[in-house]
C-alpha cells in the first residue's frame, strides 16, 4: 500500500469482538506520526476492526478519518493536515544523518543517538545569530586560518594552534582545532564563533548556545566550559559567567550536542553577547588534543532548537504551522475526547504553550491542552474569552524530552483530563462550544507557541469515561 512518501507498507487489520462501527464509539480521527509499539487494546471501541485500514509508518504512520459511517478510511498526510513553513529546516533521518527539509515540507525527526522515530517536529520561529557556523573561510595549517568571524586563541602560554581542516560528519559541518605543546602558564583555549560586537542583546533576555563537540584526537587536559560575556556598545565585557559542561568523547558527533542557557543580567549597558567554548589548561602540562566543533548556534530562547546552518549572515527558521482545517465529518460538537502522545523539545515557562486545541480561529473560543507559565499541565475550555474549565488534575509538571500520553474529555457539565494513566477530577460546570473550525498543533490561533514532537493525535466523538481515559493514557 503506497501513500505518496516513496515507500509502501502493509495494512494491519484486527477484529474486535462486539465492536459496532455504526455507533462511532471508536476514534473518528487518528494521526500517528511515529511508530507506536501497541495499540490500545484495553479500550474496546479504540482497537481496530476489519473496517479499519491502518498503514503503519516509521515516520508518519497512520492517517485515517471516519467517512460515511463505514469506518476509518486511510488518508495521506496532506489530505488531513494543512502544513506550512516559510523556510528550510533541519532534522535527523532514520540513519542519524542531518538533513534539510524544503519550505512547507514537514519534518519527521529521528533521535540521532538511538535512531528511534520521534514523530512530527513542530517548532516556533528561531534565529541563529552566528553568521557563519559552516566553517566558511577556514584554512588548514599551523596556525591556519579560523572560519570567517571566528576567534580561536589560547590564554595559556606555550601552546601551538593548528587548524587541521573542515569536513562533514553525519551531515554536521565541523572544524578540527588541534592544540599542542607544554604550557608555561595556566589558562584556557578559547573558541568563539562570533565577533565581540555582532550579536545584539539586552539585559533580561534569555539566550541559548549549542555546539556539537567531539574529541577528535588526544586527551583534554582540563574541564570544558561555556563562557558567556555580556558586552557594552563598544564590545567590552561588563559581565563574564562560566558554566562547566560535560567532557566530549570520541563518540559520533551527532550524539554530542552541548548547550547552555543564560538570562542576561549585566544591566542597562549590555548591548551584545558572546558565548565561547573554553578548554582549561593547567600550568606546566603537556598538551595535545584536537577538538571538533560542529554547527554552533546562538539563539534567543530558553532551550536549543534544531540547528540552522549559516554561511555569511544570521538566518531565521520560520515556524512550523500544522492544523486540521476541516472538522467535518469526524467532529462531534456536543461531546468528544482529544488524545495526544507527544514529547516536549523544550519548555519556556510562559503561559499558553499550546499542545493541541480545537478553536474557531480566535483565542476566545477553544478547548484543548496546554502548559502554564509554571510548565504545569492544563486542559482548558474557553468560551467567549472566559475560561470555564481548567482541568489541572492530575497535577503534572511537564519536562522536556519526556513522553506524555494525555487526553481531555468534554461534554456539557462533564470535563476531565488524564495523563499517563491517571485521570483527574471531573469539572461539572462547563459548556460545550459551537462554531469551531480547526484543530491546531502547538499553536494559538495562527501563532506557534510550543516546540513539540507529536507522536499521535486521536479524536473520539464521545466523552470517554474516567476508566477509559486512564486506559488510553497508560
PDB file of N, CA and C in Angstrom, residues 93-154:
ATOM      1  N   UNK A  93      17.480  12.045   9.896  1.00  0.00           N
ATOM      2  CA  UNK A  93      16.764  10.955   9.244  1.00  0.00           C
ATOM      3  C   UNK A  93      16.960   9.656  10.026  1.00  0.00           C
ATOM      4  N   UNK A  94      16.442   8.550   9.498  1.00  0.00           N
ATOM      5  CA  UNK A  94      16.459   7.281  10.213  1.00  0.00           C
ATOM      6  C   UNK A  94      17.851   6.701  10.378  1.00  0.00           C
ATOM      7  N   UNK A  95      18.835   7.238   9.641  1.00  0.00           N
ATOM      8  CA  UNK A  95      20.226   6.808   9.798  1.00  0.00           C
ATOM      9  C   UNK A  95      21.020   7.743  10.704  1.00  0.00           C
ATOM     10  N   UNK A  96      20.365   8.762  11.263  1.00  0.00           N
ATOM     11  CA  UNK A  96      21.045   9.710  12.127  1.00  0.00           C
ATOM     12  C   UNK A  96      21.833  10.761  11.389  1.00  0.00           C
ATOM     13  N   UNK A  97      21.484  10.996  10.128  1.00  0.00           N
ATOM     14  CA  UNK A  97      22.170  11.998   9.309  1.00  0.00           C
ATOM     15  C   UNK A  97      21.326  13.267   9.270  1.00  0.00           C
ATOM     16  N   UNK A  98      21.964  14.406   9.513  1.00  0.00           N
ATOM     17  CA  UNK A  98      21.268  15.688   9.474  1.00  0.00           C
ATOM     18  C   UNK A  98      20.854  15.998   8.040  1.00  0.00           C
ATOM     19  N   UNK A  99      19.568  16.306   7.865  1.00  0.00           N
ATOM     20  CA  UNK A  99      19.015  16.613   6.556  1.00  0.00           C
ATOM     21  C   UNK A  99      18.319  17.968   6.604  1.00  0.00           C
ATOM     22  N   UNK A 100      18.029  18.500   5.422  1.00  0.00           N
ATOM     23  CA  UNK A 100      17.307  19.769   5.316  1.00  0.00           C
ATOM     24  C   UNK A 100      15.990  19.537   4.596  1.00  0.00           C
ATOM     25  N   UNK A 101      14.908  19.979   5.223  1.00  0.00           N
ATOM     26  CA  UNK A 101      13.586  19.907   4.605  1.00  0.00           C
ATOM     27  C   UNK A 101      13.297  21.225   3.902  1.00  0.00           C
ATOM     28  N   UNK A 102      12.767  21.147   2.702  1.00  0.00           N
ATOM     29  CA  UNK A 102      12.453  22.345   1.920  1.00  0.00           C
ATOM     30  C   UNK A 102      11.293  23.111   2.557  1.00  0.00           C
ATOM     31  N   UNK A 103      11.073  24.322   2.081  1.00  0.00           N
ATOM     32  CA  UNK A 103       9.925  25.113   2.540  1.00  0.00           C
ATOM     33  C   UNK A 103       8.649  24.287   2.457  1.00  0.00           C
ATOM     34  N   UNK A 104       7.827  24.389   3.485  1.00  0.00           N
ATOM     35  CA  UNK A 104       6.496  23.766   3.517  1.00  0.00           C
ATOM     36  C   UNK A 104       6.515  22.239   3.515  1.00  0.00           C
ATOM     37  N   UNK A 105       7.665  21.653   3.844  1.00  0.00           N
ATOM     38  CA  UNK A 105       7.772  20.187   3.936  1.00  0.00           C
ATOM     39  C   UNK A 105       7.886  19.814   5.406  1.00  0.00           C
ATOM     40  N   UNK A 106       6.992  18.980   5.941  1.00  0.00           N
ATOM     41  CA  UNK A 106       7.056  18.604   7.350  1.00  0.00           C
ATOM     42  C   UNK A 106       8.287  17.770   7.650  1.00  0.00           C
ATOM     43  N   UNK A 107       8.696  17.809   8.907  1.00  0.00           N
ATOM     44  CA  UNK A 107       9.885  17.062   9.341  1.00  0.00           C
ATOM     45  C   UNK A 107       9.462  15.915  10.260  1.00  0.00           C
ATOM     46  N   UNK A 108       9.791  14.704   9.861  1.00  0.00           N
ATOM     47  CA  UNK A 108       9.563  13.531  10.694  1.00  0.00           C
ATOM     48  C   UNK A 108      10.931  13.125  11.233  1.00  0.00           C
ATOM     49  N   UNK A 109      11.181  13.497  12.469  1.00  0.00           N
ATOM     50  CA  UNK A 109      12.518  13.525  13.034  1.00  0.00           C
ATOM     51  C   UNK A 109      12.859  12.201  13.718  1.00  0.00           C
ATOM     52  N   UNK A 110      14.157  11.913  13.784  1.00  0.00           N
ATOM     53  CA  UNK A 110      14.665  10.733  14.481  1.00  0.00           C
ATOM     54  C   UNK A 110      15.682  11.163  15.526  1.00  0.00           C
ATOM     55  N   UNK A 111      15.761  10.400  16.605  1.00  0.00           N
ATOM     56  CA  UNK A 111      16.788  10.628  17.610  1.00  0.00           C
ATOM     57  C   UNK A 111      18.128  10.176  17.031  1.00  0.00           C
ATOM     58  N   UNK A 112      19.122  11.056  16.910  1.00  0.00           N
ATOM     59  CA  UNK A 112      20.374  10.663  16.250  1.00  0.00           C
ATOM     60  C   UNK A 112      21.191   9.655  17.048  1.00  0.00           C
ATOM     61  N   UNK A 113      20.933   9.545  18.351  1.00  0.00           N
ATOM     62  CA  UNK A 113      21.684   8.589  19.165  1.00  0.00           C
ATOM     63  C   UNK A 113      21.063   7.200  19.124  1.00  0.00           C
ATOM     64  N   UNK A 114      19.725   7.123  19.221  1.00  0.00           N
ATOM     65  CA  UNK A 114      19.048   5.815  19.270  1.00  0.00           C
ATOM     66  C   UNK A 114      18.453   5.415  17.935  1.00  0.00           C
ATOM     67  N   UNK A 115      18.326   6.373  17.012  1.00  0.00           N
ATOM     68  CA  UNK A 115      17.692   6.187  15.700  1.00  0.00           C
ATOM     69  C   UNK A 115      16.209   5.868  15.827  1.00  0.00           C
ATOM     70  N   UNK A 116      15.613   6.136  16.988  1.00  0.00           N
ATOM     71  CA  UNK A 116      14.174   5.940  17.178  1.00  0.00           C
ATOM     72  C   UNK A 116      13.404   7.086  16.550  1.00  0.00           C
ATOM     73  N   UNK A 117      12.268   6.760  15.936  1.00  0.00           N
ATOM     74  CA  UNK A 117      11.407   7.790  15.367  1.00  0.00           C
ATOM     75  C   UNK A 117      10.843   8.663  16.479  1.00  0.00           C
ATOM     76  N   UNK A 118      10.902   9.971  16.300  1.00  0.00           N
ATOM     77  CA  UNK A 118      10.390  10.909  17.303  1.00  0.00           C
ATOM     78  C   UNK A 118       9.080  11.551  16.882  1.00  0.00           C
ATOM     79  N   UNK A 119       8.713  11.449  15.612  1.00  0.00           N
ATOM     80  CA  UNK A 119       7.435  11.977  15.180  1.00  0.00           C
ATOM     81  C   UNK A 119       7.551  13.266  14.401  1.00  0.00           C
ATOM     82  N   UNK A 120       6.426  13.960  14.315  1.00  0.00           N
ATOM     83  CA  UNK A 120       6.321  15.219  13.585  1.00  0.00           C
ATOM     84  C   UNK A 120       6.854  16.335  14.469  1.00  0.00           C
ATOM     85  N   UNK A 121       7.900  17.015  14.008  1.00  0.00           N
ATOM     86  CA  UNK A 121       8.528  18.089  14.784  1.00  0.00           C
ATOM     87  C   UNK A 121       7.877  19.420  14.444  1.00  0.00           C
ATOM     88  N   UNK A 122       7.340  20.075  15.481  1.00  0.00           N
ATOM     89  CA  UNK A 122       6.775  21.422  15.349  1.00  0.00           C
ATOM     90  C   UNK A 122       7.605  22.356  16.213  1.00  0.00           C
ATOM     91  N   UNK A 123       8.145  23.405  15.600  1.00  0.00           N
ATOM     92  CA  UNK A 123       8.956  24.381  16.323  1.00  0.00           C
ATOM     93  C   UNK A 123       8.486  25.795  16.018  1.00  0.00           C
ATOM     94  N   UNK A 124       8.658  26.678  17.005  1.00  0.00           N
ATOM     95  CA  UNK A 124       8.414  28.094  16.798  1.00  0.00           C
ATOM     96  C   UNK A 124       9.557  28.692  15.981  1.00  0.00           C
ATOM     97  N   UNK A 125       9.383  29.923  15.562  1.00  0.00           N
ATOM     98  CA  UNK A 125      10.431  30.618  14.813  1.00  0.00           C
ATOM     99  C   UNK A 125      11.630  30.882  15.715  1.00  0.00           C
ATOM    100  N   UNK A 126      12.821  30.640  15.193  1.00  0.00           N
ATOM    101  CA  UNK A 126      14.066  30.960  15.895  1.00  0.00           C
ATOM    102  C   UNK A 126      15.097  31.471  14.888  1.00  0.00           C
ATOM    103  N   UNK A 127      16.080  32.239  15.408  1.00  0.00           N
ATOM    104  CA  UNK A 127      17.175  32.781  14.598  1.00  0.00           C
ATOM    105  C   UNK A 127      18.513  32.320  15.159  1.00  0.00           C
ATOM    106  N   UNK A 128      19.382  31.821  14.281  1.00  0.00           N
ATOM    107  CA  UNK A 128      20.767  31.548  14.670  1.00  0.00           C
ATOM    108  C   UNK A 128      21.568  32.819  14.414  1.00  0.00           C
ATOM    109  N   UNK A 129      22.025  33.451  15.491  1.00  0.00           N
ATOM    110  CA  UNK A 129      22.720  34.728  15.372  1.00  0.00           C
ATOM    111  C   UNK A 129      24.186  34.586  15.004  1.00  0.00           C
ATOM    112  N   UNK A 130      24.706  33.358  14.961  1.00  0.00           N
ATOM    113  CA  UNK A 130      26.068  33.131  14.464  1.00  0.00           C
ATOM    114  C   UNK A 130      26.032  33.188  12.942  1.00  0.00           C
ATOM    115  N   UNK A 131      26.776  34.104  12.362  1.00  0.00           N
ATOM    116  CA  UNK A 131      26.672  34.349  10.917  1.00  0.00           C
ATOM    117  C   UNK A 131      27.306  33.265  10.069  1.00  0.00           C
ATOM    118  N   UNK A 132      28.234  32.512  10.642  1.00  0.00           N
ATOM    119  CA  UNK A 132      28.954  31.503   9.866  1.00  0.00           C
ATOM    120  C   UNK A 132      29.212  30.294  10.764  1.00  0.00           C
ATOM    121  N   UNK A 133      28.303  29.331  10.732  1.00  0.00           N
ATOM    122  CA  UNK A 133      28.527  28.119  11.536  1.00  0.00           C
ATOM    123  C   UNK A 133      28.883  26.915  10.668  1.00  0.00           C
ATOM    124  N   UNK A 134      29.134  27.165   9.380  1.00  0.00           N
ATOM    125  CA  UNK A 134      29.509  26.080   8.464  1.00  0.00           C
ATOM    126  C   UNK A 134      30.974  26.167   8.039  1.00  0.00           C
ATOM    127  N   UNK A 135      31.752  26.926   8.786  1.00  0.00           N
ATOM    128  CA  UNK A 135      33.215  26.948   8.684  1.00  0.00           C
ATOM    129  C   UNK A 135      33.729  27.596   7.403  1.00  0.00           C
ATOM    130  N   UNK A 136      32.936  28.443   6.797  1.00  0.00           N
ATOM    131  CA  UNK A 136      33.381  29.156   5.596  1.00  0.00           C
ATOM    132  C   UNK A 136      34.615  29.995   5.939  1.00  0.00           C
ATOM    133  N   UNK A 137      35.630  29.919   5.101  1.00  0.00           N
ATOM    134  CA  UNK A 137      36.836  30.716   5.275  1.00  0.00           C
ATOM    135  C   UNK A 137      37.947  30.035   6.029  1.00  0.00           C
ATOM    136  N   UNK A 138      37.689  28.863   6.618  1.00  0.00           N
ATOM    137  CA  UNK A 138      38.738  28.161   7.358  1.00  0.00           C
ATOM    138  C   UNK A 138      39.802  27.640   6.395  1.00  0.00           C
ATOM    139  N   UNK A 139      41.053  27.753   6.803  1.00  0.00           N
ATOM    140  CA  UNK A 139      42.177  27.261   6.002  1.00  0.00           C
ATOM    141  C   UNK A 139      43.064  26.412   6.907  1.00  0.00           C
ATOM    142  N   UNK A 140      43.322  25.175   6.484  1.00  0.00           N
ATOM    143  CA  UNK A 140      44.167  24.276   7.272  1.00  0.00           C
ATOM    144  C   UNK A 140      45.601  24.795   7.329  1.00  0.00           C
ATOM    145  N   UNK A 141      46.241  24.570   8.454  1.00  0.00           N
ATOM    146  CA  UNK A 141      47.632  24.969   8.604  1.00  0.00           C
ATOM    147  C   UNK A 141      47.970  25.218  10.055  1.00  0.00           C
ATOM    148  N   UNK A 142      49.243  25.572  10.305  1.00  0.00           N
ATOM    149  CA  UNK A 142      49.721  25.883  11.649  1.00  0.00           C
ATOM    150  C   UNK A 142      50.238  27.311  11.663  1.00  0.00           C
ATOM    151  N   UNK A 143      49.567  28.293  12.175  1.00  0.00           N
ATOM    152  CA  UNK A 143      48.343  28.139  12.952  1.00  0.00           C
ATOM    153  C   UNK A 143      47.075  27.958  12.112  1.00  0.00           C
ATOM    154  N   UNK A 144      47.150  28.190  10.779  1.00  0.00           N
ATOM    155  CA  UNK A 144      45.970  28.115   9.941  1.00  0.00           C
ATOM    156  C   UNK A 144      45.081  29.329  10.100  1.00  0.00           C
ATOM    157  N   UNK A 145      43.970  29.325   9.364  1.00  0.00           N
ATOM    158  CA  UNK A 145      43.030  30.447   9.407  1.00  0.00           C
ATOM    159  C   UNK A 145      41.685  29.959   9.941  1.00  0.00           C
ATOM    160  N   UNK A 146      41.180  30.572  11.019  1.00  0.00           N
ATOM    161  CA  UNK A 146      39.877  30.166  11.547  1.00  0.00           C
ATOM    162  C   UNK A 146      38.761  30.500  10.554  1.00  0.00           C
ATOM    163  N   UNK A 147      37.586  29.919  10.733  1.00  0.00           N
ATOM    164  CA  UNK A 147      36.440  30.310   9.914  1.00  0.00           C
ATOM    165  C   UNK A 147      36.181  31.812  10.033  1.00  0.00           C
ATOM    166  N   UNK A 148      35.633  32.407   9.002  1.00  0.00           N
ATOM    167  CA  UNK A 148      35.346  33.842   8.989  1.00  0.00           C
ATOM    168  C   UNK A 148      34.490  34.223  10.196  1.00  0.00           C
ATOM    169  N   UNK A 149      34.869  35.305  10.860  1.00  0.00           N
ATOM    170  CA  UNK A 149      34.211  35.868  12.049  1.00  0.00           C
ATOM    171  C   UNK A 149      34.572  35.129  13.340  1.00  0.00           C
ATOM    172  N   UNK A 150      35.312  34.040  13.264  1.00  0.00           N
ATOM    173  CA  UNK A 150      35.656  33.279  14.460  1.00  0.00           C
ATOM    174  C   UNK A 150      36.935  33.823  15.097  1.00  0.00           C
ATOM    175  N   UNK A 151      37.083  33.561  16.387  1.00  0.00           N
ATOM    176  CA  UNK A 151      38.300  33.904  17.119  1.00  0.00           C
ATOM    177  C   UNK A 151      38.715  32.668  17.913  1.00  0.00           C
ATOM    178  N   UNK A 152      39.919  32.137  17.623  1.00  0.00           N
ATOM    179  CA  UNK A 152      40.420  30.922  18.272  1.00  0.00           C
ATOM    180  C   UNK A 152      41.802  31.230  18.829  1.00  0.00           C
ATOM    181  N   UNK A 153      41.906  31.360  20.172  1.00  0.00           N
ATOM    182  CA  UNK A 153      43.150  31.767  20.821  1.00  0.00           C
ATOM    183  C   UNK A 153      43.363  30.937  22.075  1.00  0.00           C
ATOM    184  N   UNK A 154      44.532  31.100  22.692  1.00  0.00           N
ATOM    185  CA  UNK A 154      44.832  30.475  23.973  1.00  0.00           C
ATOM    186  C   UNK A 154      45.378  31.517  24.920  1.00  0.00           C
TER     187      UNK A 154
END
